[in-house]
Coordinates of C-alpha atoms in Angstrom, one line a residue:
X1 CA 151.1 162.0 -32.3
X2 CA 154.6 161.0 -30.6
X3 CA 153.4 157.9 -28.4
X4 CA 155.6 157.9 -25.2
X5 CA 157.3 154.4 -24.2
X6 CA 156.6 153.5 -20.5
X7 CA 158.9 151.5 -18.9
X8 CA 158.9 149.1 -16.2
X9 CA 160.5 151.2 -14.0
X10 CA 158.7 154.4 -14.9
X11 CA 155.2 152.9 -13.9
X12 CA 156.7 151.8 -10.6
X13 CA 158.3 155.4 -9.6
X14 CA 155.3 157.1 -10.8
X15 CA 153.3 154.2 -7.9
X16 CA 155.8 155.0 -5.3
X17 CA 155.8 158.7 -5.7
X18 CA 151.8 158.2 -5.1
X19 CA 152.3 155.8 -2.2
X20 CA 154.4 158.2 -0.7
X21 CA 152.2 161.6 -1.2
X22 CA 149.4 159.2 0.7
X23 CA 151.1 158.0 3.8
X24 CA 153.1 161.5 4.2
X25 CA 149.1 162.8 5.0
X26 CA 147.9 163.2 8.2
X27 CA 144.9 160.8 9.5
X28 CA 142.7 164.1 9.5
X29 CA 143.6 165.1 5.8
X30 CA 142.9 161.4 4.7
X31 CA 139.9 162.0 6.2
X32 CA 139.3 164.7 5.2
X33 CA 139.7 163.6 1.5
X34 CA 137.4 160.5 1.7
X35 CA 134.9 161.2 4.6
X36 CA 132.2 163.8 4.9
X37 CA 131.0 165.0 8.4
X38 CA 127.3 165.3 9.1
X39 CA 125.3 167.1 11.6
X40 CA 122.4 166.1 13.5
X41 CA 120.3 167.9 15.8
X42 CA 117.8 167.2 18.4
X43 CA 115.4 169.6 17.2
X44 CA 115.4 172.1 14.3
X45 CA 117.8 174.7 15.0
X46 CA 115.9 177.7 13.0
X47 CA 113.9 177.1 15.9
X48 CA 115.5 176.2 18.6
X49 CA 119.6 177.6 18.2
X50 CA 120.6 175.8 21.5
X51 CA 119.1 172.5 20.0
X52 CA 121.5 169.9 21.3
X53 CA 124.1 167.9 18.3
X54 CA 126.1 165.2 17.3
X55 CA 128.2 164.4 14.4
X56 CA 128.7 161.7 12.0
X57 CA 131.7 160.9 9.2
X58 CA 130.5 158.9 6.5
X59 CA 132.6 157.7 3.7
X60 CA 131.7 159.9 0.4
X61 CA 129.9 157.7 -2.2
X62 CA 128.7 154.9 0.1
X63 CA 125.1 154.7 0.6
X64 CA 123.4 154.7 4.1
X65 CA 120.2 154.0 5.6
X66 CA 118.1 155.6 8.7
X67 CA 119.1 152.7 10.4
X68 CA 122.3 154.2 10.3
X69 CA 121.3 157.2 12.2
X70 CA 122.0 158.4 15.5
X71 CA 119.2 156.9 17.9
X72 CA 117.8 158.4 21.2
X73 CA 120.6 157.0 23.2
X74 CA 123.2 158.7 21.7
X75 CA 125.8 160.3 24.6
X76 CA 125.4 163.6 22.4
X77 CA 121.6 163.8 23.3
X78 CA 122.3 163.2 27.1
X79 CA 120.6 166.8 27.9
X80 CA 117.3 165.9 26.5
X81 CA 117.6 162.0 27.6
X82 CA 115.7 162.4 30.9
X83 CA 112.5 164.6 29.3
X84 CA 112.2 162.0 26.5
X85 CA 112.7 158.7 28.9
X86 CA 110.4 156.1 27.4
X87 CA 110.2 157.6 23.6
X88 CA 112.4 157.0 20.7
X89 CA 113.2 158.9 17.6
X90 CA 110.7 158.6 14.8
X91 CA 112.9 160.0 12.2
X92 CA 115.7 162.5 10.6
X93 CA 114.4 165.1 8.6
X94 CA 116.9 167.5 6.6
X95 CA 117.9 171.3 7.4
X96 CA 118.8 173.0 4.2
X97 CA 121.8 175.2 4.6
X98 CA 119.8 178.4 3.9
X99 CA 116.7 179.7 4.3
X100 CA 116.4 180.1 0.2
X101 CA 117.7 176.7 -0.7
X102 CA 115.3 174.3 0.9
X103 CA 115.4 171.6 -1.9
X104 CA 116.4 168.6 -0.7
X105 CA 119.9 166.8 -2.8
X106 CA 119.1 164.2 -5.0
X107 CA 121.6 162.3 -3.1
X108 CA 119.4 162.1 -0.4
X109 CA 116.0 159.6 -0.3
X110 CA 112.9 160.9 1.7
X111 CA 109.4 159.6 2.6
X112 CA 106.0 161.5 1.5
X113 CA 106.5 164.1 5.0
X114 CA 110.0 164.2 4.9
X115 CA 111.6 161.7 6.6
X116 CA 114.9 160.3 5.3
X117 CA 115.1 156.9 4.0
X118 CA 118.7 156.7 2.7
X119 CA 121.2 159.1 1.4
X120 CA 124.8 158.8 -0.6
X121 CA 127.6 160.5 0.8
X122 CA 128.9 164.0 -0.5
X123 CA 131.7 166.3 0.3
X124 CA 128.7 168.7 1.1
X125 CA 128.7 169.1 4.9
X126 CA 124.5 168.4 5.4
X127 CA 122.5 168.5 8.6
X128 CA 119.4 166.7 9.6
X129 CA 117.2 167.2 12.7
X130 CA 114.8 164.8 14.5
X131 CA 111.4 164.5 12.8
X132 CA 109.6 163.7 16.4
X133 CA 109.3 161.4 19.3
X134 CA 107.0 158.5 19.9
X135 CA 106.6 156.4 23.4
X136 CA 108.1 153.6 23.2
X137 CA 106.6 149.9 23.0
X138 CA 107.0 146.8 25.4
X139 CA 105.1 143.6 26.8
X140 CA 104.3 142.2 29.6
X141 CA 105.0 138.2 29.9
X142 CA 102.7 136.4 32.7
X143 CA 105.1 133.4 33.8
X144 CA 102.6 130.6 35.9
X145 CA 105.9 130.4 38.2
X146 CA 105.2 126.0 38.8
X147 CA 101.3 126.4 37.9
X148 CA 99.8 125.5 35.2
X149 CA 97.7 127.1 32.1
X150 CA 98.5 130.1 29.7
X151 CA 98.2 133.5 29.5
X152 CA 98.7 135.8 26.1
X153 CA 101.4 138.2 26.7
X154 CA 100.8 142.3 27.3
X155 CA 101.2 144.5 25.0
X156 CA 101.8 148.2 26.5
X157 CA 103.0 151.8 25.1
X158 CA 104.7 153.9 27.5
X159 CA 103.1 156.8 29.6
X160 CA 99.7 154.9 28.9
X161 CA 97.7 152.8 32.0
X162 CA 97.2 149.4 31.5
X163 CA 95.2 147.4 33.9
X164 CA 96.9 143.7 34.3
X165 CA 95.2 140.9 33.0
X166 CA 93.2 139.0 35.3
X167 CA 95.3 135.4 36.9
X168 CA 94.1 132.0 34.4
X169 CA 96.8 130.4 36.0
X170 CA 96.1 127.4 38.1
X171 CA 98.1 125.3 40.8
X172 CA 97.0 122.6 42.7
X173 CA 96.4 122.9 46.2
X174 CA 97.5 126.9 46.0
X175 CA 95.6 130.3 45.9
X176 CA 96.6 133.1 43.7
X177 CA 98.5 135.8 45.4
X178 CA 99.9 138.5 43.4
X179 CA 102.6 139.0 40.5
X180 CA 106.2 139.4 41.0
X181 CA 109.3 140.4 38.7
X182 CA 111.0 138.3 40.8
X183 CA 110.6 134.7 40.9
X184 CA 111.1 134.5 44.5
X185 CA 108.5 137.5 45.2
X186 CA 111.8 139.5 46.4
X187 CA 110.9 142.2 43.6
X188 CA 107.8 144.7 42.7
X189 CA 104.4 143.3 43.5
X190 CA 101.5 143.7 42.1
X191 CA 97.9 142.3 42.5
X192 CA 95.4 141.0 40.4
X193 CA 94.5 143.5 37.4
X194 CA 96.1 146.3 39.0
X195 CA 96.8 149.6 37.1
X196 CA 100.6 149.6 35.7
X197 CA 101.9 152.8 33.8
X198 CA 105.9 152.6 32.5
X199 CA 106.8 149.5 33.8
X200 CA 110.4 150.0 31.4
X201 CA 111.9 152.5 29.3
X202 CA 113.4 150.5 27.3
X203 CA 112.3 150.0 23.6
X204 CA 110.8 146.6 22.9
X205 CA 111.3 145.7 26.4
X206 CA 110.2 142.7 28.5
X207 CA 109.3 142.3 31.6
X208 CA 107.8 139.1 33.9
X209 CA 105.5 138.9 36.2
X210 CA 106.4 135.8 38.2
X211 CA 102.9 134.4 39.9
X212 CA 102.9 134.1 43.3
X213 CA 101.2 131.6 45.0
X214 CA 100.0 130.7 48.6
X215 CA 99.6 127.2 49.7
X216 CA 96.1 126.2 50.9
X217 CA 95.3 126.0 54.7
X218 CA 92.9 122.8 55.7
X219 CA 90.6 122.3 58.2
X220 CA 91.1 119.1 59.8
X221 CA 88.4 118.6 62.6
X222 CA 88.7 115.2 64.6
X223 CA 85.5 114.5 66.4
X224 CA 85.3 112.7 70.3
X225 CA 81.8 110.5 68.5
X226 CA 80.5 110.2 71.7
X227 CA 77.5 111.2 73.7
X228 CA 78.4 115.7 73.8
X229 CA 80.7 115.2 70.4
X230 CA 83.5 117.6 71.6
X231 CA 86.1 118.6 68.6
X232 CA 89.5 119.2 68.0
X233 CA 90.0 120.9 64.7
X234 CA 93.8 121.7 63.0
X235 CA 94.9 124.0 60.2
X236 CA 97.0 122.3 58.3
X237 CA 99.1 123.8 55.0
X238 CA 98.6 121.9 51.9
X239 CA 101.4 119.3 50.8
X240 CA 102.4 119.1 54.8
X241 CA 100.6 116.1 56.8
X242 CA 99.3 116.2 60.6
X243 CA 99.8 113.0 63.2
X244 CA 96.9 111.7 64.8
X245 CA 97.4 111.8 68.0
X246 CA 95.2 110.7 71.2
X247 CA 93.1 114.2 71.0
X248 CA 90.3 112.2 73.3
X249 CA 89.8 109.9 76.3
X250 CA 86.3 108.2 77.2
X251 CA 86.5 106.1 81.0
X252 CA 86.3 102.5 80.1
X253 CA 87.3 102.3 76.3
X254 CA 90.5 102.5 74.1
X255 CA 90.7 105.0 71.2
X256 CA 91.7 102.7 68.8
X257 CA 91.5 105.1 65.7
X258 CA 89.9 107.8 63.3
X259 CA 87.6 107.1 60.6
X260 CA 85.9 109.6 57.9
X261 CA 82.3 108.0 59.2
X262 CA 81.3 108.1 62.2
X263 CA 80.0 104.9 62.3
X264 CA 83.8 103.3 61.3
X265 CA 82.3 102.4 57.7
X266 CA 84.9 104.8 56.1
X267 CA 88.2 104.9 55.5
X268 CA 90.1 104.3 59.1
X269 CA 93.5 105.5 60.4
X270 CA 95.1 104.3 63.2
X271 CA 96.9 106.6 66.1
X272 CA 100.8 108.0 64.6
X273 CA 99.2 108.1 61.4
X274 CA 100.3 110.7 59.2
X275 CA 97.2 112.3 57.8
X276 CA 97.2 115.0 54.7
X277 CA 94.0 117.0 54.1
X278 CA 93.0 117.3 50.1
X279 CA 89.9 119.7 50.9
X280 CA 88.3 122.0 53.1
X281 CA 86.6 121.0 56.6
X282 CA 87.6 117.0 56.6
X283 CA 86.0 115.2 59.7
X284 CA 87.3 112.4 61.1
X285 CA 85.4 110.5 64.2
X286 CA 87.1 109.0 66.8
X287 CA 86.3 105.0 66.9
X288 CA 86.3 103.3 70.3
X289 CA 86.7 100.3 71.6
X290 CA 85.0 99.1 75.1
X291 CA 88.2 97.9 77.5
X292 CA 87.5 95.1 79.6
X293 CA 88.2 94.9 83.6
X294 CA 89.3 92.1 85.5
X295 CA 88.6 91.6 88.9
X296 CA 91.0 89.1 90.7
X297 CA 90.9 87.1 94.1
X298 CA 93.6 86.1 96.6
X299 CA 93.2 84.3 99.2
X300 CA 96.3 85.7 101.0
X301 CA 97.4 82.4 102.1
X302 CA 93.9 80.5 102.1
X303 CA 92.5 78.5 99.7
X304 CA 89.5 78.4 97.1
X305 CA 89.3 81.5 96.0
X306 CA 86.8 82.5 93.6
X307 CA 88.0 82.7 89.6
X308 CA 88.5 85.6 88.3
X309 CA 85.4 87.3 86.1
X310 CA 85.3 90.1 83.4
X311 CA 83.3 93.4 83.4
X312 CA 83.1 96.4 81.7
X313 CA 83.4 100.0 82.3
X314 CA 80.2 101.4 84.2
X315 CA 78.7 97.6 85.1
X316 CA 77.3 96.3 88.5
X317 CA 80.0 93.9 89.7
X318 CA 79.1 91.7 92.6
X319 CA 81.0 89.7 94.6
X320 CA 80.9 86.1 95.0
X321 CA 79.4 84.7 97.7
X322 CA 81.7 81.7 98.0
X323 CA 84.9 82.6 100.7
X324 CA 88.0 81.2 100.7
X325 CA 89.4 79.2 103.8
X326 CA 92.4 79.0 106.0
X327 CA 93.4 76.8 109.2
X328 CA 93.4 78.8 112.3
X329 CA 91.8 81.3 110.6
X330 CA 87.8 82.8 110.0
X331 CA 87.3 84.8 106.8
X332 CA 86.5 88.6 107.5
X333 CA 86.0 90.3 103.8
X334 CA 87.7 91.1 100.8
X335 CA 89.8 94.4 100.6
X336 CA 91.4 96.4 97.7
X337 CA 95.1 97.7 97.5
X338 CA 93.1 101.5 99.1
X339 CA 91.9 99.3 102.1
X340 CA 88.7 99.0 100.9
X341 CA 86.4 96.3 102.0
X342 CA 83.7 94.2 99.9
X343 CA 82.0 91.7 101.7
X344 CA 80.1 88.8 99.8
X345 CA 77.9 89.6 97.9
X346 CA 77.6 93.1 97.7
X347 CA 78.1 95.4 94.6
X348 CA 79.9 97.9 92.8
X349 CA 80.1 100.0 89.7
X350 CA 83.1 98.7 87.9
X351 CA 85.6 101.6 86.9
X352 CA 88.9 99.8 86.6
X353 CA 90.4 95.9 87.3
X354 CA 90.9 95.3 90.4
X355 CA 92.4 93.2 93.0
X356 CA 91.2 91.9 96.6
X357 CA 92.7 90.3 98.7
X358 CA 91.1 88.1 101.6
X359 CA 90.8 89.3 104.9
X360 CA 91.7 87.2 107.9
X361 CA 91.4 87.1 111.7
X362 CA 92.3 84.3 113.8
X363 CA 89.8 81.8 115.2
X364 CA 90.8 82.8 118.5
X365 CA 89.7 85.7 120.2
X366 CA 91.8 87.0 123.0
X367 CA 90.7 89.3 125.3
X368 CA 92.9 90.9 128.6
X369 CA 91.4 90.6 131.2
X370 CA 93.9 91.2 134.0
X371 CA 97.5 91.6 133.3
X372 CA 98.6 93.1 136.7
X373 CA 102.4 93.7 136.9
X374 CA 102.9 90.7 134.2
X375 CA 103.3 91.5 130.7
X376 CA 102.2 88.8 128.3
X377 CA 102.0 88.7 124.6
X378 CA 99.8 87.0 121.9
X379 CA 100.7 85.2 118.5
X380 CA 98.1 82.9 116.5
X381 CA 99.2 80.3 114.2
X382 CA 97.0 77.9 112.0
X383 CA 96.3 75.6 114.8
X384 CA 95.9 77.7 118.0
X385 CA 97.4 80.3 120.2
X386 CA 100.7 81.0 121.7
X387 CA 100.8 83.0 124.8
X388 CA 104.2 84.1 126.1
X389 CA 105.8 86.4 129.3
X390 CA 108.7 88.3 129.6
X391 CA 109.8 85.7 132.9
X392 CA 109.1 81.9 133.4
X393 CA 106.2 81.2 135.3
X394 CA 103.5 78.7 135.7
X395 CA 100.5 78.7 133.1
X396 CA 96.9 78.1 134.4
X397 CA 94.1 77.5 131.8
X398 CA 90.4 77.0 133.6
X399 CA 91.8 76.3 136.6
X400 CA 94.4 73.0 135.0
X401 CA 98.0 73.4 134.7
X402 CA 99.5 73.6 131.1
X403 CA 102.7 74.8 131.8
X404 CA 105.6 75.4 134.9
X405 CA 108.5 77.6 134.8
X406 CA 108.1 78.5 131.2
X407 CA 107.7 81.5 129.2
X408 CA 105.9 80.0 126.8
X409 CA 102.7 77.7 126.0
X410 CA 100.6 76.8 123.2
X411 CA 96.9 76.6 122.9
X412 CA 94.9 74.3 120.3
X413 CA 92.1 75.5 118.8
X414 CA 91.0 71.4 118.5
X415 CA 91.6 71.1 122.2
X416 CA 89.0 73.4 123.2
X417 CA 85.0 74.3 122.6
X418 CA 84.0 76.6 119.7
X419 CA 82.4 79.4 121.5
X420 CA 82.9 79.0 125.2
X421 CA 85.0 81.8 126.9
X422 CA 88.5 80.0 128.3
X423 CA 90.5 82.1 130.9
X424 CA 94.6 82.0 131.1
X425 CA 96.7 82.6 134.3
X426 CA 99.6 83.6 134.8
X427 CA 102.1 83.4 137.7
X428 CA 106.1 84.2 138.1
X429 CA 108.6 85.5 139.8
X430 CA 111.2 88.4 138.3
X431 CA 114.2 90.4 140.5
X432 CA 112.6 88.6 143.4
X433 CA 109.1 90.5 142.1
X434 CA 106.2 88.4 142.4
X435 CA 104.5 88.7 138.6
X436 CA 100.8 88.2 137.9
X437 CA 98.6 88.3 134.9
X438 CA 95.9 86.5 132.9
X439 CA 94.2 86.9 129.9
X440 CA 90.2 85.5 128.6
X441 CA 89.9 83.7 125.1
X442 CA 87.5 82.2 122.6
X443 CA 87.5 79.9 119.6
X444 CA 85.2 80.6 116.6
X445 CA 83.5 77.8 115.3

């Protein structure tokens, strides 16, 4: 046999003239030279001719797998999408060609009922058609949303009713409330092992329930702890605090505090206190203390008043016997800033402190007798009496001259006898008017 000599340059036309014949083809013949299309249906179309499709290219000779499929959520199935919502494709069975040849290629792997496994690319156009459907799978997570504790996860299949598993969550100082999908309990709610049914669609789906919690409400009752207990009681949220305030008055004592006994022996807070229940019904009792009055004297401008003594609320307060004294003056009784009188002696319930002042009235007693047309007026001093007219005159007292042409005279209460009655006239002339008047006086011993 003649062996032919190939050059160099032979090889490298021969390349060029193949390169050439390649990218002169169109897209589709290339194609159509190294890929094989595929058709899938929905259902199997000797049964159902409208069955909804799709198609595939594969590259001839490569191997694939079922993975490699088209899956339920392929654009081409859209028509069937909404009836089969919550199920996914359980497998690709093949559709012979004809109705005689129903032997599946060898090029093509299958399980015991039919179901492809893997196949090899072939020229030969083949078509498959889903095997069935089968609802889909999720869980339910349960997240203790700032609790505590655990909880197994959910597993659920869809169109099936599940009942929620029961709250083990815990969170101190809160109640259980419901579950959320939101965090925030701004999405669906649920309660406690309620019934669920599709709570997704989507294949191996999650979905949280968020626990929502309400904080615990506190009775706070404060107690008056004295003779009809009266009460104040306060709801208060758990993790806030209340202020003690002055919820009670009792006459004649100071609420000094609360205590968690009612005899004091427990834990005491004072009033502005911040107080923050940490269980239901807490009772705290008022705790008093017993004020104490003061009555006070003044001798309003005498001397030796009596000192000053304590009481309390409710006692028998009398007054000292002892008066005060004053020149000039006799000692009438005590009064109060109401005008109140207390004489020596006598008694009263103490209420409040209180204040009294001493009483006085002059040691001489005047008494008109007969003014006439005169007009005279009366002042008393510490040592006696001053009598005075409106014109000068002359002053007659018992009958002895103590003053001419004057307006004014002086008696002294040293100058005359305690008790006796003493008579004053009066005699003047005003506008050429003859004036006439007199007046009648003691002097207390």
């Amino acid at each position: 046999m003649k062996k032919i000599f190939q050059s160099p340059i032979f090889t490298a036309t021969i390349a060029f003239v193949f390169l050439a014949c390649i990218f002169s083809c169109s897209d589709e013949n290339f194609e159509d030279a190294y890929y094989t299309t595929y058709t899938f249906y929905s259902e199997n179309p000797d049964e159902n001719p409208n069955a909804a499709k799709t198609e595939r290219k594969f590259k001839i000779g490569n191997q694939y797998y079922s993975n490699d499929l088209p899956t339920e959520d392929d654009d081409a199935f859209s028509s069937i999408k909404t009836e089969k919502t919550g199920y996914s494709i359980d497998g690709w069975k093949y559709h012979a060609d004809t109705a005689e040849n129903t032997s599946i290629p060898s090029t093509i792997s299958t399980y015991s009922d039919g179901i492809v496994t893997s196949f090899t690319a072939t020229p030969r156009k083949e078509s498959f058609y889903i095997s069935s459907w089968s609802a889909i799978t999720y869980r339910i997570i349960f997240d203790a949303n700032g609790g505590s504790g655990y909880m197994s996860e959910m597993p659920l299949t869809y169109d099936e009713t599940y009942s929620l598993s029961e709250n083990t969550f815990t969170f101190y100082g809160k109640t259980f409330a419901s579950w959320n999908t939101k965090a925030d309990g701004s999405g669906q709610s649920f309660s406690d092992g309620e019934n669920v049914t599709n709570l997704t669609s989507a294949k191996n789906g999650t979905i949280t329930l968020y626990a929502q919690w309400d904080s615990n409400s506190y009775s706070l009752v404060l107690h008056s702890n004295y003779e009809d207990d009266m009460t104040n009681t306060y709801t208060v949220v758990w993790g806030e605090s209340i202020t003690l305030s002055q919820d009670f008055s009792r006459p004649g004592y100071r609420l000094t505090g609360y205590n968690t006994q009612s005899d004091g022996s427990g834990s005491g807070y004072a009033i502005g206190d911040t107080f923050e229940p940490t269980e239901e019904g807490i009772n705290l009792y008022a705790q008093w203390e017993i004020e104490t009055y003061t009555i006070e004297f003044d001798a309003a401008g005498g001397t030796g008043e009596p000192a000053f003594q304590n009481f309390h609320y409710g006692d028998s307060v009398e007054i000292p016997s002892a008066t005060p004294t004053r020149s000039g003056f006799t000692f009438v009784y005590w009064t109060d800033s109401s005008g109140r009188s207390y004489s020596p002696n006598s008694t009263f319930t103490g209420t409040e402190s209180i204040s009294l002042s001493a009483d006085w009235k002059p040691k001489g007693n005047v008494y008109i007798a007969h003014d006439y047309n005169a007009s005279i007026s009366i002042s008393y001093t510490e040592s006696g009496i001053e009598f005075s007219s409106s014109v000068p005159g002359r002053w007659e007292c018992d009958g002895s001259t103590i003053g001419e042409n004057t307006t004014t005279v002086t008696i002294l209460y040293a100058d005359y006898t305690a008790g006796m009655e003493h008579t004053i006239v009066f005699t003047g002339i005003s506008d050429s008017t003859f004036a006439f008047g007199g007046v009648n006086f003691t002097i207390d011993e």
